[in-house]
Coordinates of C-alpha atoms and ligand atoms in Angstrom, one line a residue:
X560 CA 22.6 -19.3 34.3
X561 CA 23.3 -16.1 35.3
X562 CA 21.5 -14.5 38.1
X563 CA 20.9 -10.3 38.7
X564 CA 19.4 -9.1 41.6
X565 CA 17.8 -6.0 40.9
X566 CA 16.9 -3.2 43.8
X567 CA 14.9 -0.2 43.4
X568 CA 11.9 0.9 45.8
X569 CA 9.8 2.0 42.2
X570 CA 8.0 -1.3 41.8
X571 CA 7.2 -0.1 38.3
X572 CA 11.0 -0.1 38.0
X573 CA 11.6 -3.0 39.2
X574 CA 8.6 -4.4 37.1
X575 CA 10.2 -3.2 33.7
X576 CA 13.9 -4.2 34.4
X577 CA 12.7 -7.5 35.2
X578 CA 10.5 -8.6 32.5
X579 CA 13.7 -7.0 30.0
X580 CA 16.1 -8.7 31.5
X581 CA 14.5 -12.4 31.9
X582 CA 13.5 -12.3 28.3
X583 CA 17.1 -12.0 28.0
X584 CA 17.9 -15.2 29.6
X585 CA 18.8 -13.8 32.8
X586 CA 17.7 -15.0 36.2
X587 CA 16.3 -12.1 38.0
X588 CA 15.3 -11.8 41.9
X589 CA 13.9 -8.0 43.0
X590 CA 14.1 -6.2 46.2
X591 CA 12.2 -3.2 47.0
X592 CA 14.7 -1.7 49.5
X593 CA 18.7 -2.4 50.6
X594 CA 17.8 -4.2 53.6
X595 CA 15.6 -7.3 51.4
X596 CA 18.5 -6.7 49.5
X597 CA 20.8 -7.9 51.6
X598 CA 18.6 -10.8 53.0
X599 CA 18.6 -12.0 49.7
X600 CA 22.0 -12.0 49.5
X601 CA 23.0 -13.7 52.2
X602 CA 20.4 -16.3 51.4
X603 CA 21.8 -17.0 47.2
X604 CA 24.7 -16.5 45.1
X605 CA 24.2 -13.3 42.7
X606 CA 26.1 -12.5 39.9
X607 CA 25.5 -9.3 39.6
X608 CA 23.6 -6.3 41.3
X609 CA 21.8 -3.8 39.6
X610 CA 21.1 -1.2 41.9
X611 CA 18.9 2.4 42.2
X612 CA 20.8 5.0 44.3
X613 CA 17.8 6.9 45.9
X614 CA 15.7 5.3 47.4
X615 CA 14.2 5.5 50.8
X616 CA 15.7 4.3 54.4
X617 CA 19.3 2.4 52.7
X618 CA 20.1 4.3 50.2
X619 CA 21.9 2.6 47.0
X620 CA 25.2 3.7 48.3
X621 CA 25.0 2.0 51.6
X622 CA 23.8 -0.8 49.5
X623 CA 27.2 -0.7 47.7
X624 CA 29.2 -0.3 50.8
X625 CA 27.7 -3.3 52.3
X626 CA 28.1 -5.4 49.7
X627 CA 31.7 -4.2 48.7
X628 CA 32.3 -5.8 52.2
X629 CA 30.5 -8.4 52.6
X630 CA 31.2 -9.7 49.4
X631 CA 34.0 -7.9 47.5
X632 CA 34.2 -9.3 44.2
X633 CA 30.1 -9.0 43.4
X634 CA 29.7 -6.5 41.0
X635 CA 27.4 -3.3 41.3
X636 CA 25.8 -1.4 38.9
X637 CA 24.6 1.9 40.0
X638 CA 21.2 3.7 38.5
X639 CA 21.7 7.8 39.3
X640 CA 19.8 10.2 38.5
X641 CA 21.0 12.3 34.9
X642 CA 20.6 14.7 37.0
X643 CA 23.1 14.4 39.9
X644 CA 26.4 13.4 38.2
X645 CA 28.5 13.6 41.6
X646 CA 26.8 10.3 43.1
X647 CA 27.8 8.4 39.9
X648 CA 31.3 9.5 40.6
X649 CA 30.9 8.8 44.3
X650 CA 29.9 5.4 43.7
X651 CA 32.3 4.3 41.2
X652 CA 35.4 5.9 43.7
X653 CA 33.6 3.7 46.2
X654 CA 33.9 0.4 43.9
X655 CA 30.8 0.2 41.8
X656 CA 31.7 -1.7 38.3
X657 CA 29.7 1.3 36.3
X658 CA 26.6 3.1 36.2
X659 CA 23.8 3.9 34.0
X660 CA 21.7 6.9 34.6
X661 CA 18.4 7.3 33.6
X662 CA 16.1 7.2 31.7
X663 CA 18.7 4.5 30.0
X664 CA 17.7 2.8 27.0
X665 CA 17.9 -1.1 26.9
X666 CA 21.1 -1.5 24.6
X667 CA 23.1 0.4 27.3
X668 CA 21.7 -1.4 30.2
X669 CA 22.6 -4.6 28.0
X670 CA 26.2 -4.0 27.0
X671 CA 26.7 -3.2 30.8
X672 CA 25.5 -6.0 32.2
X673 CA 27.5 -8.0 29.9
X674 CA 30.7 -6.4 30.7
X675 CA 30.0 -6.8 34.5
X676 CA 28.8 -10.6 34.4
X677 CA 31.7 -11.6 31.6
X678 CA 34.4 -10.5 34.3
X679 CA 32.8 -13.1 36.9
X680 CA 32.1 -15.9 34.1
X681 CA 35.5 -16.3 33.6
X682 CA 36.9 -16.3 36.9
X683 CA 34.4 -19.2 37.3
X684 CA 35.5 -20.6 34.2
X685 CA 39.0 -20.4 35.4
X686 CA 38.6 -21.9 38.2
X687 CA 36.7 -25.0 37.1
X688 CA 39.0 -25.6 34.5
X689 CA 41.9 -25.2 37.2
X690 CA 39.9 -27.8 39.5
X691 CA 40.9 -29.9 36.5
X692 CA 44.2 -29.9 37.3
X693 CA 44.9 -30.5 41.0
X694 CA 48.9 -30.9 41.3
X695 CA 49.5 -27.7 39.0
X696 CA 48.5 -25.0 41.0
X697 CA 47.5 -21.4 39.2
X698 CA 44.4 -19.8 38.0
X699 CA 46.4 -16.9 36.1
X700 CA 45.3 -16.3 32.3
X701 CA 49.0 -17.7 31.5
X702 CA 47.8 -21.0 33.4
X703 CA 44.0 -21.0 31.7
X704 CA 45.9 -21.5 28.7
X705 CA 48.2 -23.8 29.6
X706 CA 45.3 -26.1 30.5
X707 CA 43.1 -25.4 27.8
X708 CA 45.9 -26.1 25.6
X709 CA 46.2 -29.6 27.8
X710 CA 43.2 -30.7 27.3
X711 CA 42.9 -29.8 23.8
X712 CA 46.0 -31.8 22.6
X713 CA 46.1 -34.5 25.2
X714 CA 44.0 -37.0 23.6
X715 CA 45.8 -36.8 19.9
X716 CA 49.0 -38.7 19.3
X717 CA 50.8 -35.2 18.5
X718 CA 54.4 -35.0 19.9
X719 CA 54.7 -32.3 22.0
X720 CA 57.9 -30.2 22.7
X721 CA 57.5 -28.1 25.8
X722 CA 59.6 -25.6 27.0
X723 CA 60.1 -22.7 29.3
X724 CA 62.6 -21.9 32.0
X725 CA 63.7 -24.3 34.7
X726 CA 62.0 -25.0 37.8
X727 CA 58.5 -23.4 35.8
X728 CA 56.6 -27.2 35.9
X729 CA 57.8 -28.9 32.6
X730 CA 57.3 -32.2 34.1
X731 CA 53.9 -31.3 35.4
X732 CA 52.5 -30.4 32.3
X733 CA 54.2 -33.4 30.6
X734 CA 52.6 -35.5 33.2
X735 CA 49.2 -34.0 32.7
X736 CA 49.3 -34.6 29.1
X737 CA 50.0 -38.5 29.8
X738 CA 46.6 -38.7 32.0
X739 CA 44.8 -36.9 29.6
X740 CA 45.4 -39.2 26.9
X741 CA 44.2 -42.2 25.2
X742 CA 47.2 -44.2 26.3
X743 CA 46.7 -43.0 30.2
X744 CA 46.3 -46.3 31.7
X745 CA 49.7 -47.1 30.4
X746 CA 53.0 -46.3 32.5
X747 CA 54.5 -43.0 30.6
X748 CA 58.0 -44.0 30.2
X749 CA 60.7 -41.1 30.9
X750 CA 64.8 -40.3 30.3
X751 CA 66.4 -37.2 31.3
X752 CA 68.7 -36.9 27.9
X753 CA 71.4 -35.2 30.2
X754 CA 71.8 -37.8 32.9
X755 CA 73.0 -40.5 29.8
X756 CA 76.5 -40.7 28.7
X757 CA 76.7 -40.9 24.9
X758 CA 78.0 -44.0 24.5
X759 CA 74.6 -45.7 26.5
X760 CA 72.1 -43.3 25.0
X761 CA 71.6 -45.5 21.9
X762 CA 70.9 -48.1 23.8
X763 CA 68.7 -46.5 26.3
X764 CA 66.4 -45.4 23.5
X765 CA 66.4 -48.4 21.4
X766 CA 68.0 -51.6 23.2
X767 CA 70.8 -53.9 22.8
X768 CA 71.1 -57.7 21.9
X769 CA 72.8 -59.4 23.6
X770 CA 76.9 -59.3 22.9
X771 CA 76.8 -56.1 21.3
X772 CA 79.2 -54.4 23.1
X773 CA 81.1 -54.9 26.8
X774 CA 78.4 -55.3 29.3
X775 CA 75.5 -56.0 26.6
X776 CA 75.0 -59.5 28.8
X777 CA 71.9 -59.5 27.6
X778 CA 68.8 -58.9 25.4
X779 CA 67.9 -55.6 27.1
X780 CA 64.5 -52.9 25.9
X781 CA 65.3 -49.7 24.8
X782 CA 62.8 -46.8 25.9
X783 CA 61.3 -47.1 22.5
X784 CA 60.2 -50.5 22.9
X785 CA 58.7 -49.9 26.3
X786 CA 56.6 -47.3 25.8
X787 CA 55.4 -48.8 22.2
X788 CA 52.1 -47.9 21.5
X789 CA 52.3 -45.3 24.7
X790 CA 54.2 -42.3 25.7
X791 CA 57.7 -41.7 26.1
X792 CA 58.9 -38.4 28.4
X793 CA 62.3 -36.9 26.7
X794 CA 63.4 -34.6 29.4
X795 CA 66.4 -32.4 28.6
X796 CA 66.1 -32.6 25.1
X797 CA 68.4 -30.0 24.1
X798 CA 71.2 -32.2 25.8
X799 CA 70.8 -35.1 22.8
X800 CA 74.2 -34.8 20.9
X801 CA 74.4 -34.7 17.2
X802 CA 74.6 -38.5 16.4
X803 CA 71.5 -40.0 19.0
X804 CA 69.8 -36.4 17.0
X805 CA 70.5 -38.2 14.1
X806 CA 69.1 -41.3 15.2
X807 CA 66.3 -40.5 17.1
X808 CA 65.1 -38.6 14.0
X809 CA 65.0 -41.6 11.6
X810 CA 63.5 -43.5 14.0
X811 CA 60.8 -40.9 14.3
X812 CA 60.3 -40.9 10.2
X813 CA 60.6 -44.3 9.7
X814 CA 58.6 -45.8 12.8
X815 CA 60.6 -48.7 13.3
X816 CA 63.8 -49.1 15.5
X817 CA 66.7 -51.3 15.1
X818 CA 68.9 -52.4 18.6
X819 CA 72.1 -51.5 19.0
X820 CA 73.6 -54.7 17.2
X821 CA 70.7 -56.2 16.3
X822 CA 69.9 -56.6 12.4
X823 CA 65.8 -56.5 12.9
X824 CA 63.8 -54.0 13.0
X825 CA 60.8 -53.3 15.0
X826 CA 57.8 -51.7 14.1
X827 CA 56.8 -49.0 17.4
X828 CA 54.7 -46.4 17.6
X829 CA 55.6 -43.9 20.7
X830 CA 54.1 -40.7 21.2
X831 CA 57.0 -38.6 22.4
X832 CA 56.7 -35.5 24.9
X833 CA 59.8 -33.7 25.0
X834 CA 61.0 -30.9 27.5
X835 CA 63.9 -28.2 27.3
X836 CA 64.8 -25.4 28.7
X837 CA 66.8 -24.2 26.2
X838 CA 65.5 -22.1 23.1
X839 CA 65.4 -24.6 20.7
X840 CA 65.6 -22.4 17.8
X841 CA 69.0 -20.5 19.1
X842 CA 70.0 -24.1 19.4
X843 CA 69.6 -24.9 15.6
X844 CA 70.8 -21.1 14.5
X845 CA 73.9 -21.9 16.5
X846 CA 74.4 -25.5 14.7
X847 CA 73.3 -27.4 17.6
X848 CA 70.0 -29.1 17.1
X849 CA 68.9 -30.5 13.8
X850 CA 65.9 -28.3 12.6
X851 CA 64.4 -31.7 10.8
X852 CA 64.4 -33.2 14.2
X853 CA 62.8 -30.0 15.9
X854 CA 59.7 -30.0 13.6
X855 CA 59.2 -33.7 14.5
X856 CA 59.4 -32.9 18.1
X857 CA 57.5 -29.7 18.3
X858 CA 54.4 -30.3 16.3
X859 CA 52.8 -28.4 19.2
X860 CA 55.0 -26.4 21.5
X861 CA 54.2 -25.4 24.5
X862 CA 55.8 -23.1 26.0
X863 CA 55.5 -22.6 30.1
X864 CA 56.1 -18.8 30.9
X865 CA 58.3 -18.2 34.2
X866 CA 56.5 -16.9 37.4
X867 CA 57.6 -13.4 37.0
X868 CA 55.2 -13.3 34.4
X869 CA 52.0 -14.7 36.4
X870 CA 52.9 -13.4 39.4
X871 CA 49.3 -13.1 40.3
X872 CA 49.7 -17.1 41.2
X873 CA 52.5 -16.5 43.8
X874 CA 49.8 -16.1 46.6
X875 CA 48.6 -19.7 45.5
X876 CA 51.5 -21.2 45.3
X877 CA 52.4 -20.0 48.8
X878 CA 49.5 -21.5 50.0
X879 CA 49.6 -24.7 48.3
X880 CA 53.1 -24.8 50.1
X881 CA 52.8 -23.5 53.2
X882 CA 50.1 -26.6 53.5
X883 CA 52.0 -29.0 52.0
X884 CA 55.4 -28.6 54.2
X885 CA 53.2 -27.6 58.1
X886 CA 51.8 -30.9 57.1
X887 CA 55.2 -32.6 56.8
X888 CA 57.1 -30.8 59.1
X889 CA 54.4 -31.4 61.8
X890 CA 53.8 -27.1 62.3
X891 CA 51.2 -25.2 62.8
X892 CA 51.3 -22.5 60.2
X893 CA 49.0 -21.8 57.7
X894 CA 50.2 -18.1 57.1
X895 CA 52.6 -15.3 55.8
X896 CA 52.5 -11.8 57.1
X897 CA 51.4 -9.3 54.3
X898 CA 55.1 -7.8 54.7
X899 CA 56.4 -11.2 53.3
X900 CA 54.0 -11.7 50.9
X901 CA 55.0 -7.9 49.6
X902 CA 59.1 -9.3 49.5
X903 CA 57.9 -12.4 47.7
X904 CA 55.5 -10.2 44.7
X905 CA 58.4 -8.1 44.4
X906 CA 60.8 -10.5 43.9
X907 CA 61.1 -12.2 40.7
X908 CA 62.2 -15.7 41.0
X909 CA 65.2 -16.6 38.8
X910 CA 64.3 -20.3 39.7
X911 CA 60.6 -20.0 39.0
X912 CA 58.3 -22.2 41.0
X913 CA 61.4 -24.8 42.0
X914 CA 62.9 -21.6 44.0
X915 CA 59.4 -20.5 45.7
X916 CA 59.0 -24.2 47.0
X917 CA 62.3 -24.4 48.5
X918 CA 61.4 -20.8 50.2
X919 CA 58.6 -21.8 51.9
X920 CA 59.6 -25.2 52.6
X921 CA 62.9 -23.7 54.7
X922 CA 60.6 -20.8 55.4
X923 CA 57.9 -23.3 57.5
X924 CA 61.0 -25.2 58.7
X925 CA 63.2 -22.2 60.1
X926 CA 59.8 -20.2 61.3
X927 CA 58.8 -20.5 65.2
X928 CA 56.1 -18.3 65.1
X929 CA 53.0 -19.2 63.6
X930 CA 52.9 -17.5 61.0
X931 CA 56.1 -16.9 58.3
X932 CA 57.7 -13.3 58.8
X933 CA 60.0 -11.8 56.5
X934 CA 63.4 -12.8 58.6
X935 CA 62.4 -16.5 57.7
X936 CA 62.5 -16.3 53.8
X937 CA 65.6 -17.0 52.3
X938 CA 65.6 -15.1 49.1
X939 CA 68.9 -15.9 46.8
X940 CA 70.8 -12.5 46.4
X941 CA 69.1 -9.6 44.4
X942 CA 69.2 -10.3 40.3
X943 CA 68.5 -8.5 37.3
X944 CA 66.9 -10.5 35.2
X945 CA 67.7 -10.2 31.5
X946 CA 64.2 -10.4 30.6
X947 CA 62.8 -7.7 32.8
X948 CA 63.9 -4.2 31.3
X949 CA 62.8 -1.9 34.5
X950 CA 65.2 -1.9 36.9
X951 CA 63.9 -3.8 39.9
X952 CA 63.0 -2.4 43.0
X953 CA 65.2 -2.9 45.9
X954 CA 64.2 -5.1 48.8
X955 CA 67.0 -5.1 52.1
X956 CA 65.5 -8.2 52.2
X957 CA 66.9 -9.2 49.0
X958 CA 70.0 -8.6 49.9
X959 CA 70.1 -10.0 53.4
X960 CA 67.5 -12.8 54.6
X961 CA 66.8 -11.2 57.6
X962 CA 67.2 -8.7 60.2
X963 CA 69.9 -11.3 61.9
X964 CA 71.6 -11.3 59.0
X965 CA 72.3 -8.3 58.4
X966 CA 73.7 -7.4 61.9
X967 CA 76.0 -10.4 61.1
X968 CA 77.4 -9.1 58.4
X969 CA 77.2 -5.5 59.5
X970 CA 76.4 -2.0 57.5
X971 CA 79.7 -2.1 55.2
X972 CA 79.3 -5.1 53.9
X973 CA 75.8 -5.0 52.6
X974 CA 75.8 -1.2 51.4
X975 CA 78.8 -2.6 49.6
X976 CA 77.2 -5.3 47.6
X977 CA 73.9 -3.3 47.5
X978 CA 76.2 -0.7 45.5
X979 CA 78.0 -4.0 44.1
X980 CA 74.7 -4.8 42.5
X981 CA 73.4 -1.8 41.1
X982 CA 77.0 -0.9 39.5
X983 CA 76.5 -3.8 37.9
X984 CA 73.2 -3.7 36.9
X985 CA 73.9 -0.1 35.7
X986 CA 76.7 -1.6 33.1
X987 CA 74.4 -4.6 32.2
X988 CA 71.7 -2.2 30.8
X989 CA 73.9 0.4 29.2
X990 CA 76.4 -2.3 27.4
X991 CA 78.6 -1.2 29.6
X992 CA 78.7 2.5 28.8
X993 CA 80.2 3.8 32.0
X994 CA 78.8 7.3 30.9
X995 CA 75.3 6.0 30.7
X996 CA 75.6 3.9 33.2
X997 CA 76.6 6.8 35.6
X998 CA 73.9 8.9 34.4
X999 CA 71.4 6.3 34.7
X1000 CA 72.5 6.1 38.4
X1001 CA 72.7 9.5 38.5
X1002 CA 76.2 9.9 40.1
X1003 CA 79.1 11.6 38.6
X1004 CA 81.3 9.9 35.5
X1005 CA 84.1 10.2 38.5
X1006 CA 82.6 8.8 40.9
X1007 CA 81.5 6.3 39.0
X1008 CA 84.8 5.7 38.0
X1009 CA 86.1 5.3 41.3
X1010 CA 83.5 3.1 42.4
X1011 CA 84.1 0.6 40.1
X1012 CA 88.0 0.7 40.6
X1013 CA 87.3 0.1 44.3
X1014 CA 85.0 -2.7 43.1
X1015 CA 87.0 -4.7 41.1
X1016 CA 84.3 -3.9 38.5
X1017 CA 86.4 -3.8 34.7
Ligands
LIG1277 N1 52.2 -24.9 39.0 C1 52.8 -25.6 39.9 N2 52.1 -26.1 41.0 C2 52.6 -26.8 42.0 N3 53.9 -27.2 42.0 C3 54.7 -26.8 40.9 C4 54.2 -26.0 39.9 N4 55.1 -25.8 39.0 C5 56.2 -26.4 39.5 N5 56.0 -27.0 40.6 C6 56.9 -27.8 41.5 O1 58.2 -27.2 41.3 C7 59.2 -28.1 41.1 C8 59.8 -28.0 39.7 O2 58.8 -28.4 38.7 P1 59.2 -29.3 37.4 O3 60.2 -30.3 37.8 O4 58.0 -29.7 36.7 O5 60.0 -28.1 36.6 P2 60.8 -28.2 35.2 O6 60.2 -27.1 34.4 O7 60.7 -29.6 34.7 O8 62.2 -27.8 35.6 P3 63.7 -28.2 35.0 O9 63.8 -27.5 33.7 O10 64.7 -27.7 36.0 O11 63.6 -29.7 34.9 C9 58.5 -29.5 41.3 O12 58.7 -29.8 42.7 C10 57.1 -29.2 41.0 O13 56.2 -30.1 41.7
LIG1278 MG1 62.2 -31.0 34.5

């Protein structure tokens, strides 16, 4: 239930916004003044304030500066005067959600208080849904409906193809979609398609009798017949050649395998998550994946979007780690200065969540501080990624680690690939047009010219 706490020193006031509000299904506590206000407040969870701005002793926008810091994410609503238009403005520069002034009629009151209280339902929602999922950490909107999407499919037999760049948590989800299931209690049997040499794969996936070729000493289970009835993990699926494509997809139409060598077939039934982190679609435009075989796979895809796009997770994440490895390294540090937390939002993570891990883990490990500084992250060099259209900004620290580093390598050398970079990047953007490339860096077409003669550059 959702619960307003409404201050105004007009008891008739408070009277009538009461009565309204709790026939709307609201929970609704009063205060006659700022300071019983903020007794109340420290005393029970509000979702929402509704608050007058003139009143006696506290006025409603001392109110609003209290609670702003005492508890920043509590919405306000302010009630002004019609008459005095420059304390609405006041209040909302000072971090009041909106206002209403009066005399107000019901509807408006209403659709504020919606819009105010909807903003904190679904942070609540998100994170009791993300309390769901302990070992994938994020509470983003990208995340939400990742796990939604989870626990939606988990419990049918759908295959599911997920996909999404590397190091974004493939096998996380995968896993979570194994516990979630009706099959859960059984072992969820993986392959990485990749790691398999041809010549073994058919095997692997549907056993051998024994004598069926060099080796084949005997009877052996293929990852079909162990996870029959359960849940087989096909990482890497992009990787499957054309023949074991072939294959895999009769198998998948006609339920039943048949050993390498054997003349029996068996009857399975597998549910089969897949993971890639290739576009399967350029993969069957370019001849490479049978399109049959995708549709079998991908009955639901899934696709896991890389942590440039949810970069409001990155704090998390850091957390998460910075926990994870003080614990195993036996530190103390359970921070990161703002400045490094600024170089990590800015930075955009070619190897997604795999890269920020291995950050913090040598992060914690190289740090002797107590808390991790700016000189201790390791960012690979500065990249364009393909994806992001805005040239990114530059970071020193993205193209030296540190401080030390840079007096290693000294002034020339890292204005030098700084300029490297952006030449470079410049070309990228413009299909390399060294005219628009030079204009987009705002140099001459000459010394342009020259620069990337000295650089090597084409
Ligand atoms: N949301 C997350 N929360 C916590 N850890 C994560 C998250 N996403 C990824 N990781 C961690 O990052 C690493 C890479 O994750 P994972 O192996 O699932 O990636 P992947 O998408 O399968 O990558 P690849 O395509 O390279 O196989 C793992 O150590 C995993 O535990
Ligand atoms: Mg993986």
């Amino acid at each position: 239930m959702i619960s307003l706490l409404v201050v105004d020193d007009e008891r008739s006031m408070r009277d009538f916004l009461k009565i309204l509000l709790v026939k709307e299904g609201y929970e609704v506590e009063t205060a006659p003044d700022g300071k019983q206000a903020l007794a109340l407040l420290d005393k029970q969870a509000f979702d929402l304030v509704i608050t007058d701005i003139k009143m006696d002793g506290m006025s409603g926008l001392d109110l609003l500066n209290s609670i702003k810091e005492q508890f920043p994410a509590l919405p306000v609503v302010m009630i002004t005067a019609f008459a005095s238009p420059d304390d609405a403005v006041f209040a909302m520069k000072n971090g009041a959600f909106d206002y209403i002034s009066k005399p107000f009629n019901v509807d408006e009151i209403k659709t504020v208080i919606i819009a105010a209280t909807s903003k904190t339902s679904a942070l609540a929602e998100a994170k009791s849904i993300s309390a769901q999922f302990p070992e994938i950490i994020g509470e983003s909107r990208e995340m939400i409906k990742i796990f939604e999407m989870i626990q939606r499919i988990a419990p049918t037999p759908a295959n599911v193809l997920i996909y999404g760049e590397s190091g974004t948590g493939k096998e996380l989800v995968a896993q979570a979609i194994h516990r979630l299931s009706q099959v859960a209690e059984q072992e969820c049997v993986p392959i990485t398609c990749s790691a398999i040499p041809e010549e073994l794969m058919e095997s692997e996936l549907f056993g051998h009798v024994k004598g069926s070729f060099t080796g084949a000493i005997s009877d052996k289970q293929g990852l079909f017949q162990l996870a029959d009835k359960g849940t087989a993990f096909l990482d890497e699926i992009g990787e499957l050649t054309p023949i074991i494509q072939t294959k895999l997809l009769r198998v998948l139409q006609e339920r039943e395998v048949k050993p390498v060598g054997g003349t029996k077939v068996q009857a399975v039934s597998v549910r089969i998550i897949a993971a890639t982190n290739k576009i399967l679609e350029d993969e069957i435009m370019a001849g490479r994946f049978r399109e049959d075989l995708y549709y079998r796979l991908a009955v639901v895809p899934l696709r896991v979007p890389p942590l440039r796009e949810r970069k409001g997770d990155v704090p998390l994440l850091v957390d998460f780690f910075l926990k994870k490895y003080s614990k195993a390294f036996g530190k103390e540090i359970q921070e990161i200065s703002s400045y490094a937390m600024e170089v990590l939002m800015k930075y955009d993570f070619p190897g997604n969540v795999r890269e920020l891990e291995n950050i913090i883990e040598r992060g914690v490990a190289l740090e002797t501080s107590n808390i991790i500084l700016p000189e201790s992250l390791t960012l690979s060099s500065f990249r364009t990624s393909k994806t992001n259209p805005s040239i990114p900004e530059l970071s020193p620290f993205q193209i030296v680690a540190s401080e030390d580093e840079l007096f290693e390598r000294g002034l020339e050398e890292v204005m030098a690939e700084t300029e490297k970079l952006f030449l470079n990047t410049a070309l990228e953007k413009t299909g390399n047009s060294k005219m628009q490339a030079a204009e987009l860096l705002r140099i001459s077409f000459r010394s342009f010219r020259y620069k990337i003669k000295k650089y090597e550059l084409g």
